[in-house]
Amino acid sequence: MELKGSVTIGQDGPQPRPSLGSISGLHYGSFVNSLSSLTPKLDERPAISRRRAHITVAVLCYVNLLNYMERYTIAGVLLNIQTFFDIHDSTAGLLQTVFICSFLLTAPLFGYLGDRYNRVHIMAVGLTVWLVTATGSSFVTNSYFWLLVLLRGLVGIGEASYSTLAPTIIGDLFTGGQRTIMIAAFYIFIPVGSGLGYITGASLASLTGDWHWSLRITPIFGLVGLFLVVLLCPNPPRGVAENNHHDGNIRSSYLEDIKYLLNNKSYIWSTLGVTAMAFLTGALAFWMPSFLFRAQVSQGLRPPCTKGSCNSIDSFIFGAITVVSGILGVCIGTGLARWLRNKVPNADPLICAGGMLGSVPCLFISIFVATASIPATYVFVFIAELLLSLNWSLLADMLLYIVVPTRRATAEALQITICHLLGDAGSPYLIGIISDAIQKSKPPSSSWSFLSLQYSFLICPFVAIIGGIFFLMTALYISDDRTAAQQLVEDTFLQGPTPEPTVEMNNPQSG
């Protein structure tokens, strides 16, 4: 990208950058070399039009919808898959665990690249990997379960590129209240996509009598998303929304980036809170339809699943609950944040804490009332998901305003890695292991199969309590950390020239 004047800033390759100053506590350091001579005035900055910015958000939302549809299609047809491959709960849980593990292991790489290279190009490569591997997983036969697990892992690699970088692009297109709204629009498609994943997966499996077809719908729409990303999405200069164009100018080492984040207390505590939420939502999303099905089988309301195509009504209902509660939760959470933010500086983490802690009694009730009333279980599952969905957009918005622009992709990637590593990478598998262990203590029966899964679910409310405490800790530090990040951005832009020689960025031999 060529700015007005004599400075050309490369976005597609790494540039040498001065080291950031030392960091300790809430003081994030200062830039050693003044960059004012390399920074164009505000009225000279290349602008991305409002219309194109909104089109970009729409495209990113569309791909995010498909991202989560594909991720939870497996959960929507889990009973069919278990019957098809004749696998136990713990083995079935591996499908999600392997997917999340590959997702989290590659997220730091995409975060590092995203802070240094063209983010749109990186997302395009990742989406291509996702499309190929997701399609391939729909052709696995019953003697190759290991291949399905392997392909699910590769799907996670593709999704990691998009989930890590898309929020940072939105963060560089908008700021303030507008950014909160756009982030909310983006994250509302997490529950919407998840719910539609259950619905479309179960629908196609029911219509065709073969669960494989449920894995073929999202790659078709994903191909459209890939072209839209390449053709319509810009790669905005990092920090341009804050009137501080860093792109290509300031390059600290990856170790310095990590040290910066580790000294950001609200980032640490909020990441732990996100981890608890990921553990909880991952376990519920993967196992809840099966839990509700087994509850009805144990009560004699439905026959057990013994054939390739199982009754999918629970996936339909749970999917609809996820969509509606997700939309309402994100809208309510965003509205509360905008209303309270000027009155209560730490409103965002307090709302997140309230959502986590408020879901605890609902989770307990839904787990135990399933033995007596399925409709009542659905009601309390809806309330729990509504409260948890308050947090989705606020979590991303908090990260964007407590981290400086040039480190947001790294921060996003590191948070994704931690929350998946300690959260939903292991929770479905852990629930499955506990359920299998409990089942082995008595002769197999439909009633005991339900109770074993019910007892294993009891870990979820306790994790929600811990997550609420983490967000309360975040509330203690977030105001100071936000102020410090804003100050660093302002200081960088307003800093005057120094005697250091001018660096011609368009000369590959300079510096």
mmCIF file of C-alpha atoms in Angstrom, residues 18 30-38 491-492 494-503:
data_model
loop_
_atom_site.group_PDB
_atom_site.id
_atom_site.type_symbol
_atom_site.label_atom_id
_atom_site.label_comp_id
_atom_site.label_asym_id
_atom_site.label_seq_id
_atom_site.Cartn_x
_atom_site.Cartn_y
_atom_site.Cartn_z
ATOM 1 C CA PRO A 18 12.588 -1.214 16.316
ATOM 2 C CA SER A 30 7.555 3.595 24.820
ATOM 3 C CA PHE A 31 8.974 3.382 21.350
ATOM 4 C CA VAL A 32 12.730 3.742 21.209
ATOM 5 C CA ASN A 33 12.752 5.465 17.840
ATOM 6 C CA SER A 34 10.339 8.182 16.832
ATOM 7 C CA LEU A 35 8.167 7.213 13.907
ATOM 8 C CA SER A 36 6.597 10.592 13.329
ATOM 9 C CA SER A 37 8.643 11.246 10.222
ATOM 10 C CA LEU A 38 7.302 8.048 8.702
ATOM 11 C CA ASP A 491 1.856 8.609 22.433
ATOM 12 C CA THR A 492 3.026 6.679 19.395
ATOM 13 C CA LEU A 494 1.902 12.199 18.632
ATOM 14 C CA GLN A 495 5.555 11.501 19.346
ATOM 15 C CA GLY A 496 7.827 14.106 17.772
ATOM 16 C CA PRO A 497 10.825 13.458 15.566
ATOM 17 C CA THR A 498 14.179 12.497 17.015
ATOM 18 C CA PRO A 499 17.722 12.857 15.651
ATOM 19 C CA GLU A 500 17.564 9.261 14.404
ATOM 20 C CA PRO A 501 18.111 9.021 10.625
ATOM 21 C CA THR A 502 15.016 8.771 8.503
ATOM 22 C CA VAL A 503 14.240 5.252 7.315
#
